[in-house]
């Protein structure tokens, strides 16, 4: 231990804490890194060959440093030595949206942040410690942490830093290895600046100094929320345009490409889809909405809330298209669901668009055959239950391959952009599905022309459908040529849904 120049401990061994600390250990061999958690099984998984988090490249990083300068340990009331011995303490615990009480449905639940702060304040009796907010928190949360620490009977002193994560699941290791920026917020007092510089020096081991941004605490905390809100807003913006494209015969892929060439706009996050998901986008926007409401800024709150409403509407619109195309009924029909994670290269299903799509289909009486290469069976069933369709699980079969999910299906819905779905033997699959062959691509990534040549009717997001003669235009989906009545119905559907927040009737669009 004497060989280590700095000792770091992270409270929380989840999607952020585990990968972040693993990369710090890899890049900083002079730093001892400990990841601690109350969850015994999670720590056991981090110490096994089957990590609790799937990220490309994570296994290799963990195995190269685990037991050297990276350690995963269970923390308990009886053993908190890792906290007492640390120089820097990261707080990387969940901050989910509140489900009860004041701020229900919008405000962040900070009970785990408070618990972590109280544990730190109780266990550390002397010296100076650097406390780092890694969890996504509301603006001025650091003040609450400081107040909690100050209330404890201790002679220790603390500096609070904000160091939000900007990781994208599926590319987290790459994002940590070569980050666009590292953001560090601190108080302006001498101890705050000194503590900030310690953290800057650690990151500067592998991150260029010009990419390490320093701000005050409030700017850092707010920047995290705004970053995710802006990204989500771009997704909802292009999804809104996708509806116009479908009603006019324009191609959203071509529109995205055209506007993306504008250097003021750029091409990223302009890919139309069934909707965004993940643990951050919706939660952080709701947090921003709640903040604006509390600051008496109703117009700001309404603006950002509409980003989420548009996302919800896009999911409903996609599902409605499926039902209408399948002759206005999916009752007792088998539907193959390809992908359940919120995006490719992760096993995370939090806020996945697949969940509401599947639940709506189940409510309509469909039988679902679901396959995802990384999401465990029980996770899928738990997510469907939590979304309110637990009584429909008898209509669900979790398959162990895409082919088994597709065989005998009346339609296929691709909801996660796994590359293995592109490489499937679609010529063989064409012989395994019911006619007319219906495929709904919720991510616009499958080889549409090739599938159409094999006899599939292909329906995607924001692009003219590719139909066979066996499935004419009258199936209920707006398409080319331009029909003003259908466009006005699409616009009306959006305005009604975003205005009231109520579910859209299934047969709103004209046939």
PDB file of C-alpha atoms in Angstrom, residues 57-285:
ATOM      1  CA  UNK A  57     -13.696  -3.919 -23.630  1.00  0.00           C
ATOM      2  CA  UNK A  58     -14.644  -3.831 -19.932  1.00  0.00           C
ATOM      3  CA  UNK A  59     -13.683  -7.456 -19.232  1.00  0.00           C
ATOM      4  CA  UNK A  60     -10.166  -6.936 -20.509  1.00  0.00           C
ATOM      5  CA  UNK A  61      -9.650  -3.747 -18.503  1.00  0.00           C
ATOM      6  CA  UNK A  62     -10.926  -5.221 -15.237  1.00  0.00           C
ATOM      7  CA  UNK A  63      -8.939  -8.430 -15.542  1.00  0.00           C
ATOM      8  CA  UNK A  64      -5.724  -6.561 -16.278  1.00  0.00           C
ATOM      9  CA  UNK A  65      -5.802  -4.524 -13.032  1.00  0.00           C
ATOM     10  CA  UNK A  66      -8.054  -6.409 -10.621  1.00  0.00           C
ATOM     11  CA  UNK A  67      -6.068  -7.493  -7.584  1.00  0.00           C
ATOM     12  CA  UNK A  68      -3.199  -5.154  -8.474  1.00  0.00           C
ATOM     13  CA  UNK A  69      -4.486  -1.661  -7.866  1.00  0.00           C
ATOM     14  CA  UNK A  70      -8.214  -2.270  -8.429  1.00  0.00           C
ATOM     15  CA  UNK A  71     -10.258  -3.927  -5.696  1.00  0.00           C
ATOM     16  CA  UNK A  72     -13.962  -4.650  -5.301  1.00  0.00           C
ATOM     17  CA  UNK A  73     -15.120  -4.921  -1.687  1.00  0.00           C
ATOM     18  CA  UNK A  74     -18.329  -5.197   0.300  1.00  0.00           C
ATOM     19  CA  UNK A  75     -18.823  -2.308   2.678  1.00  0.00           C
ATOM     20  CA  UNK A  76     -20.780  -2.689   5.903  1.00  0.00           C
ATOM     21  CA  UNK A  77     -21.341  -0.973   9.224  1.00  0.00           C
ATOM     22  CA  UNK A  78     -18.742  -3.304  10.705  1.00  0.00           C
ATOM     23  CA  UNK A  79     -16.053  -2.553   8.129  1.00  0.00           C
ATOM     24  CA  UNK A  80     -15.687   0.949   6.675  1.00  0.00           C
ATOM     25  CA  UNK A  81     -11.892   1.036   6.666  1.00  0.00           C
ATOM     26  CA  UNK A  82     -11.804   1.684   2.927  1.00  0.00           C
ATOM     27  CA  UNK A  83     -13.565   5.021   3.478  1.00  0.00           C
ATOM     28  CA  UNK A  84     -11.373   6.056   6.396  1.00  0.00           C
ATOM     29  CA  UNK A  85      -8.151   5.301   4.498  1.00  0.00           C
ATOM     30  CA  UNK A  86      -9.101   7.034   1.244  1.00  0.00           C
ATOM     31  CA  UNK A  87      -7.789  10.389   0.058  1.00  0.00           C
ATOM     32  CA  UNK A  88     -10.620  10.855  -2.456  1.00  0.00           C
ATOM     33  CA  UNK A  89     -14.144   9.423  -2.197  1.00  0.00           C
ATOM     34  CA  UNK A  90     -16.368   9.198  -5.257  1.00  0.00           C
ATOM     35  CA  UNK A  91     -20.125   9.050  -4.709  1.00  0.00           C
ATOM     36  CA  UNK A  92     -21.582   7.019  -7.562  1.00  0.00           C
ATOM     37  CA  UNK A  93     -24.934   5.835  -6.268  1.00  0.00           C
ATOM     38  CA  UNK A  94     -28.375   5.736  -7.954  1.00  0.00           C
ATOM     39  CA  UNK A  95     -30.418   8.940  -8.171  1.00  0.00           C
ATOM     40  CA  UNK A  96     -33.669   7.678  -9.733  1.00  0.00           C
ATOM     41  CA  UNK A  97     -36.734   9.794 -10.354  1.00  0.00           C
ATOM     42  CA  UNK A  98     -38.973   9.970  -7.284  1.00  0.00           C
ATOM     43  CA  UNK A  99     -42.064   7.776  -7.419  1.00  0.00           C
ATOM     44  CA  UNK A 100     -43.789   9.221  -4.346  1.00  0.00           C
ATOM     45  CA  UNK A 101     -44.028  12.475  -2.409  1.00  0.00           C
ATOM     46  CA  UNK A 102     -43.118  16.014  -3.413  1.00  0.00           C
ATOM     47  CA  UNK A 103     -41.659  16.097  -6.914  1.00  0.00           C
ATOM     48  CA  UNK A 104     -43.069  12.654  -7.767  1.00  0.00           C
ATOM     49  CA  UNK A 105     -42.352  11.742 -11.361  1.00  0.00           C
ATOM     50  CA  UNK A 106     -39.814  14.529 -11.920  1.00  0.00           C
ATOM     51  CA  UNK A 107     -37.451  15.255  -9.019  1.00  0.00           C
ATOM     52  CA  UNK A 108     -34.421  13.082  -8.320  1.00  0.00           C
ATOM     53  CA  UNK A 109     -34.565  10.795  -5.292  1.00  0.00           C
ATOM     54  CA  UNK A 110     -31.471  11.673  -3.274  1.00  0.00           C
ATOM     55  CA  UNK A 111     -31.840   9.158  -0.458  1.00  0.00           C
ATOM     56  CA  UNK A 112     -28.727   7.236  -1.514  1.00  0.00           C
ATOM     57  CA  UNK A 113     -26.723  10.453  -1.847  1.00  0.00           C
ATOM     58  CA  UNK A 114     -27.750  11.419   1.683  1.00  0.00           C
ATOM     59  CA  UNK A 115     -26.963   7.937   2.994  1.00  0.00           C
ATOM     60  CA  UNK A 116     -23.493   8.042   1.427  1.00  0.00           C
ATOM     61  CA  UNK A 117     -22.785  11.505   2.848  1.00  0.00           C
ATOM     62  CA  UNK A 118     -23.861  10.428   6.329  1.00  0.00           C
ATOM     63  CA  UNK A 119     -21.663   7.342   6.137  1.00  0.00           C
ATOM     64  CA  UNK A 120     -18.666   9.452   5.146  1.00  0.00           C
ATOM     65  CA  UNK A 121     -19.312  12.010   7.872  1.00  0.00           C
ATOM     66  CA  UNK A 122     -19.760   9.339  10.516  1.00  0.00           C
ATOM     67  CA  UNK A 123     -16.657   7.317   9.684  1.00  0.00           C
ATOM     68  CA  UNK A 124     -14.089  10.050   8.994  1.00  0.00           C
ATOM     69  CA  UNK A 125     -12.966  11.754  12.201  1.00  0.00           C
ATOM     70  CA  UNK A 126      -9.872  13.669  11.153  1.00  0.00           C
ATOM     71  CA  UNK A 127      -7.805  14.965   8.243  1.00  0.00           C
ATOM     72  CA  UNK A 128      -8.991  16.394   4.946  1.00  0.00           C
ATOM     73  CA  UNK A 129     -10.943  14.373   2.387  1.00  0.00           C
ATOM     74  CA  UNK A 130     -11.972  15.151  -1.169  1.00  0.00           C
ATOM     75  CA  UNK A 131     -15.586  14.140  -1.908  1.00  0.00           C
ATOM     76  CA  UNK A 132     -16.503  13.804  -5.592  1.00  0.00           C
ATOM     77  CA  UNK A 133     -20.059  13.802  -6.938  1.00  0.00           C
ATOM     78  CA  UNK A 134     -20.109  11.275  -9.773  1.00  0.00           C
ATOM     79  CA  UNK A 135     -23.830  10.568  -9.627  1.00  0.00           C
ATOM     80  CA  UNK A 136     -26.122  12.781 -11.680  1.00  0.00           C
ATOM     81  CA  UNK A 137     -27.586  15.215  -9.166  1.00  0.00           C
ATOM     82  CA  UNK A 138     -29.751  18.356  -9.079  1.00  0.00           C
ATOM     83  CA  UNK A 139     -28.064  21.741  -9.101  1.00  0.00           C
ATOM     84  CA  UNK A 140     -26.721  22.664  -5.638  1.00  0.00           C
ATOM     85  CA  UNK A 141     -26.799  19.071  -4.387  1.00  0.00           C
ATOM     86  CA  UNK A 142     -23.213  19.653  -3.282  1.00  0.00           C
ATOM     87  CA  UNK A 143     -24.554  22.173  -0.753  1.00  0.00           C
ATOM     88  CA  UNK A 144     -26.732  19.464   0.757  1.00  0.00           C
ATOM     89  CA  UNK A 145     -23.760  17.108   0.999  1.00  0.00           C
ATOM     90  CA  UNK A 146     -21.700  19.832   2.649  1.00  0.00           C
ATOM     91  CA  UNK A 147     -24.485  20.513   5.171  1.00  0.00           C
ATOM     92  CA  UNK A 148     -24.801  16.829   6.059  1.00  0.00           C
ATOM     93  CA  UNK A 149     -21.051  16.467   6.547  1.00  0.00           C
ATOM     94  CA  UNK A 150     -20.879  19.636   8.654  1.00  0.00           C
ATOM     95  CA  UNK A 151     -23.607  18.300  10.950  1.00  0.00           C
ATOM     96  CA  UNK A 152     -21.588  15.228  11.925  1.00  0.00           C
ATOM     97  CA  UNK A 153     -19.429  15.196  15.043  1.00  0.00           C
ATOM     98  CA  UNK A 154     -16.040  15.181  13.358  1.00  0.00           C
ATOM     99  CA  UNK A 155     -12.879  17.253  13.236  1.00  0.00           C
ATOM    100  CA  UNK A 156     -12.294  16.289   9.623  1.00  0.00           C
ATOM    101  CA  UNK A 157     -12.602  18.801   6.795  1.00  0.00           C
ATOM    102  CA  UNK A 158     -14.024  18.173   3.345  1.00  0.00           C
ATOM    103  CA  UNK A 159     -13.886  19.619  -0.153  1.00  0.00           C
ATOM    104  CA  UNK A 160     -16.817  18.832  -2.429  1.00  0.00           C
ATOM    105  CA  UNK A 161     -16.133  18.501  -6.156  1.00  0.00           C
ATOM    106  CA  UNK A 162     -18.532  17.854  -9.025  1.00  0.00           C
ATOM    107  CA  UNK A 163     -17.214  15.484 -11.688  1.00  0.00           C
ATOM    108  CA  UNK A 164     -20.211  14.316 -13.750  1.00  0.00           C
ATOM    109  CA  UNK A 165     -19.950  11.377 -16.116  1.00  0.00           C
ATOM    110  CA  UNK A 166     -20.633  11.721 -19.837  1.00  0.00           C
ATOM    111  CA  UNK A 167     -20.611   8.048 -20.789  1.00  0.00           C
ATOM    112  CA  UNK A 168     -22.685   6.434 -23.497  1.00  0.00           C
ATOM    113  CA  UNK A 169     -23.545   2.838 -22.752  1.00  0.00           C
ATOM    114  CA  UNK A 170     -22.022   0.580 -25.341  1.00  0.00           C
ATOM    115  CA  UNK A 171     -19.014   2.879 -25.754  1.00  0.00           C
ATOM    116  CA  UNK A 172     -18.283   3.619 -22.077  1.00  0.00           C
ATOM    117  CA  UNK A 173     -14.718   2.270 -22.122  1.00  0.00           C
ATOM    118  CA  UNK A 174     -13.860   4.228 -25.257  1.00  0.00           C
ATOM    119  CA  UNK A 175     -15.467   7.331 -23.710  1.00  0.00           C
ATOM    120  CA  UNK A 176     -13.330   6.903 -20.586  1.00  0.00           C
ATOM    121  CA  UNK A 177     -10.134   6.226 -22.502  1.00  0.00           C
ATOM    122  CA  UNK A 178     -10.506   9.185 -24.874  1.00  0.00           C
ATOM    123  CA  UNK A 179     -13.111  11.538 -23.403  1.00  0.00           C
ATOM    124  CA  UNK A 180     -14.397  14.591 -25.262  1.00  0.00           C
ATOM    125  CA  UNK A 181     -13.917  16.441 -21.982  1.00  0.00           C
ATOM    126  CA  UNK A 182     -13.573  15.915 -18.251  1.00  0.00           C
ATOM    127  CA  UNK A 183     -15.595  18.413 -16.245  1.00  0.00           C
ATOM    128  CA  UNK A 184     -14.638  19.342 -12.685  1.00  0.00           C
ATOM    129  CA  UNK A 185     -16.551  21.843 -10.579  1.00  0.00           C
ATOM    130  CA  UNK A 186     -15.226  23.204  -7.307  1.00  0.00           C
ATOM    131  CA  UNK A 187     -15.753  25.946  -4.761  1.00  0.00           C
ATOM    132  CA  UNK A 188     -13.534  29.050  -5.187  1.00  0.00           C
ATOM    133  CA  UNK A 189     -11.877  28.862  -1.759  1.00  0.00           C
ATOM    134  CA  UNK A 190      -8.185  27.811  -1.509  1.00  0.00           C
ATOM    135  CA  UNK A 191      -8.979  24.286  -0.269  1.00  0.00           C
ATOM    136  CA  UNK A 192     -11.506  23.846  -3.070  1.00  0.00           C
ATOM    137  CA  UNK A 193      -8.989  24.908  -5.710  1.00  0.00           C
ATOM    138  CA  UNK A 194      -6.262  22.734  -4.176  1.00  0.00           C
ATOM    139  CA  UNK A 195      -8.567  19.692  -4.140  1.00  0.00           C
ATOM    140  CA  UNK A 196      -9.663  20.382  -7.711  1.00  0.00           C
ATOM    141  CA  UNK A 197      -6.039  20.403  -8.827  1.00  0.00           C
ATOM    142  CA  UNK A 198      -5.439  16.988  -7.230  1.00  0.00           C
ATOM    143  CA  UNK A 199      -8.254  15.565  -9.335  1.00  0.00           C
ATOM    144  CA  UNK A 200      -7.073  17.412 -12.443  1.00  0.00           C
ATOM    145  CA  UNK A 201      -3.583  15.956 -12.022  1.00  0.00           C
ATOM    146  CA  UNK A 202      -4.954  12.428 -11.739  1.00  0.00           C
ATOM    147  CA  UNK A 203      -6.994  12.716 -14.951  1.00  0.00           C
ATOM    148  CA  UNK A 204      -4.105  14.466 -16.713  1.00  0.00           C
ATOM    149  CA  UNK A 205      -2.225  11.154 -16.485  1.00  0.00           C
ATOM    150  CA  UNK A 206      -3.984  10.232 -19.724  1.00  0.00           C
ATOM    151  CA  UNK A 207      -6.376  13.065 -20.661  1.00  0.00           C
ATOM    152  CA  UNK A 208      -4.910  16.135 -22.435  1.00  0.00           C
ATOM    153  CA  UNK A 209      -5.075  19.180 -20.184  1.00  0.00           C
ATOM    154  CA  UNK A 210      -7.041  21.167 -22.731  1.00  0.00           C
ATOM    155  CA  UNK A 211      -9.859  18.634 -22.411  1.00  0.00           C
ATOM    156  CA  UNK A 212     -10.116  19.061 -18.658  1.00  0.00           C
ATOM    157  CA  UNK A 213     -12.628  21.825 -17.998  1.00  0.00           C
ATOM    158  CA  UNK A 214     -12.890  23.492 -14.589  1.00  0.00           C
ATOM    159  CA  UNK A 215     -15.958  25.455 -13.460  1.00  0.00           C
ATOM    160  CA  UNK A 216     -17.799  26.371 -10.301  1.00  0.00           C
ATOM    161  CA  UNK A 217     -19.903  23.677  -8.630  1.00  0.00           C
ATOM    162  CA  UNK A 218     -23.261  24.848  -9.910  1.00  0.00           C
ATOM    163  CA  UNK A 219     -22.142  25.106 -13.534  1.00  0.00           C
ATOM    164  CA  UNK A 220     -20.756  21.576 -13.421  1.00  0.00           C
ATOM    165  CA  UNK A 221     -23.910  20.082 -11.902  1.00  0.00           C
ATOM    166  CA  UNK A 222     -26.171  21.902 -14.379  1.00  0.00           C
ATOM    167  CA  UNK A 223     -23.979  21.049 -17.384  1.00  0.00           C
ATOM    168  CA  UNK A 224     -24.619  17.347 -16.897  1.00  0.00           C
ATOM    169  CA  UNK A 225     -28.402  17.802 -17.018  1.00  0.00           C
ATOM    170  CA  UNK A 226     -28.253  20.181 -19.969  1.00  0.00           C
ATOM    171  CA  UNK A 227     -25.919  17.920 -21.939  1.00  0.00           C
ATOM    172  CA  UNK A 228     -28.341  14.998 -21.840  1.00  0.00           C
ATOM    173  CA  UNK A 229     -31.340  17.265 -22.382  1.00  0.00           C
ATOM    174  CA  UNK A 230     -29.799  18.709 -25.545  1.00  0.00           C
ATOM    175  CA  UNK A 231     -28.966  15.275 -26.935  1.00  0.00           C
ATOM    176  CA  UNK A 232     -32.471  13.978 -26.226  1.00  0.00           C
ATOM    177  CA  UNK A 233     -33.949  17.107 -27.787  1.00  0.00           C
ATOM    178  CA  UNK A 234     -32.143  16.364 -31.054  1.00  0.00           C
ATOM    179  CA  UNK A 235     -33.560  12.835 -31.087  1.00  0.00           C
ATOM    180  CA  UNK A 236     -37.103  14.074 -30.466  1.00  0.00           C
ATOM    181  CA  UNK A 237     -36.648  16.799 -33.089  1.00  0.00           C
ATOM    182  CA  UNK A 238     -35.688  14.379 -35.857  1.00  0.00           C
ATOM    183  CA  UNK A 239     -38.406  11.952 -34.723  1.00  0.00           C
ATOM    184  CA  UNK A 240     -40.962  14.742 -35.115  1.00  0.00           C
ATOM    185  CA  UNK A 241     -39.680  15.280 -38.655  1.00  0.00           C
ATOM    186  CA  UNK A 242     -39.905  11.535 -39.308  1.00  0.00           C
ATOM    187  CA  UNK A 243     -43.686  11.782 -38.962  1.00  0.00           C
ATOM    188  CA  UNK A 244     -43.770  14.525 -41.581  1.00  0.00           C
ATOM    189  CA  UNK A 245     -41.569  12.408 -43.841  1.00  0.00           C
ATOM    190  CA  UNK A 246     -43.899   9.429 -43.606  1.00  0.00           C
ATOM    191  CA  UNK A 247     -46.889  11.603 -44.461  1.00  0.00           C
ATOM    192  CA  UNK A 248     -45.232  13.259 -47.459  1.00  0.00           C
ATOM    193  CA  UNK A 249     -43.006  10.571 -48.947  1.00  0.00           C
ATOM    194  CA  UNK A 250     -39.767  12.264 -47.902  1.00  0.00           C
ATOM    195  CA  UNK A 251     -36.966  10.103 -46.524  1.00  0.00           C
ATOM    196  CA  UNK A 252     -35.814  11.089 -43.032  1.00  0.00           C
ATOM    197  CA  UNK A 253     -32.400   9.545 -43.634  1.00  0.00           C
ATOM    198  CA  UNK A 254     -31.871  11.860 -46.593  1.00  0.00           C
ATOM    199  CA  UNK A 255     -33.205  14.843 -44.645  1.00  0.00           C
ATOM    200  CA  UNK A 256     -30.863  14.073 -41.718  1.00  0.00           C
ATOM    201  CA  UNK A 257     -27.912  13.800 -44.066  1.00  0.00           C
ATOM    202  CA  UNK A 258     -28.768  17.073 -45.763  1.00  0.00           C
ATOM    203  CA  UNK A 259     -29.117  19.133 -42.602  1.00  0.00           C
ATOM    204  CA  UNK A 260     -26.191  17.362 -40.929  1.00  0.00           C
ATOM    205  CA  UNK A 261     -23.826  18.837 -43.504  1.00  0.00           C
ATOM    206  CA  UNK A 262     -24.569  22.247 -42.016  1.00  0.00           C
ATOM    207  CA  UNK A 263     -21.593  22.822 -39.711  1.00  0.00           C
ATOM    208  CA  UNK A 264     -23.845  24.699 -37.301  1.00  0.00           C
ATOM    209  CA  UNK A 265     -25.973  21.575 -36.834  1.00  0.00           C
ATOM    210  CA  UNK A 266     -23.685  18.601 -37.430  1.00  0.00           C
ATOM    211  CA  UNK A 267     -24.691  14.990 -38.135  1.00  0.00           C
ATOM    212  CA  UNK A 268     -24.783  13.427 -34.658  1.00  0.00           C
ATOM    213  CA  UNK A 269     -28.003  12.380 -32.904  1.00  0.00           C
ATOM    214  CA  UNK A 270     -30.067  12.952 -36.027  1.00  0.00           C
ATOM    215  CA  UNK A 271     -31.059   9.332 -36.509  1.00  0.00           C
ATOM    216  CA  UNK A 272     -34.804   8.763 -36.383  1.00  0.00           C
ATOM    217  CA  UNK A 273     -35.977   5.802 -34.339  1.00  0.00           C
ATOM    218  CA  UNK A 274     -38.732   4.365 -32.189  1.00  0.00           C
ATOM    219  CA  UNK A 275     -37.468   6.612 -29.392  1.00  0.00           C
ATOM    220  CA  UNK A 276     -34.601   7.197 -26.979  1.00  0.00           C
ATOM    221  CA  UNK A 277     -34.151   5.219 -23.775  1.00  0.00           C
ATOM    222  CA  UNK A 278     -31.544   4.539 -21.114  1.00  0.00           C
ATOM    223  CA  UNK A 279     -31.144   5.621 -17.540  1.00  0.00           C
ATOM    224  CA  UNK A 280     -30.117   9.217 -18.196  1.00  0.00           C
ATOM    225  CA  UNK A 281     -32.033  11.094 -20.874  1.00  0.00           C
ATOM    226  CA  UNK A 282     -35.545  10.988 -19.447  1.00  0.00           C
ATOM    227  CA  UNK A 283     -34.419  11.190 -15.817  1.00  0.00           C
ATOM    228  CA  UNK A 284     -32.193  14.205 -16.434  1.00  0.00           C
ATOM    229  CA  UNK A 285     -34.813  16.053 -18.478  1.00  0.00           C
TER     230      UNK A 285
END
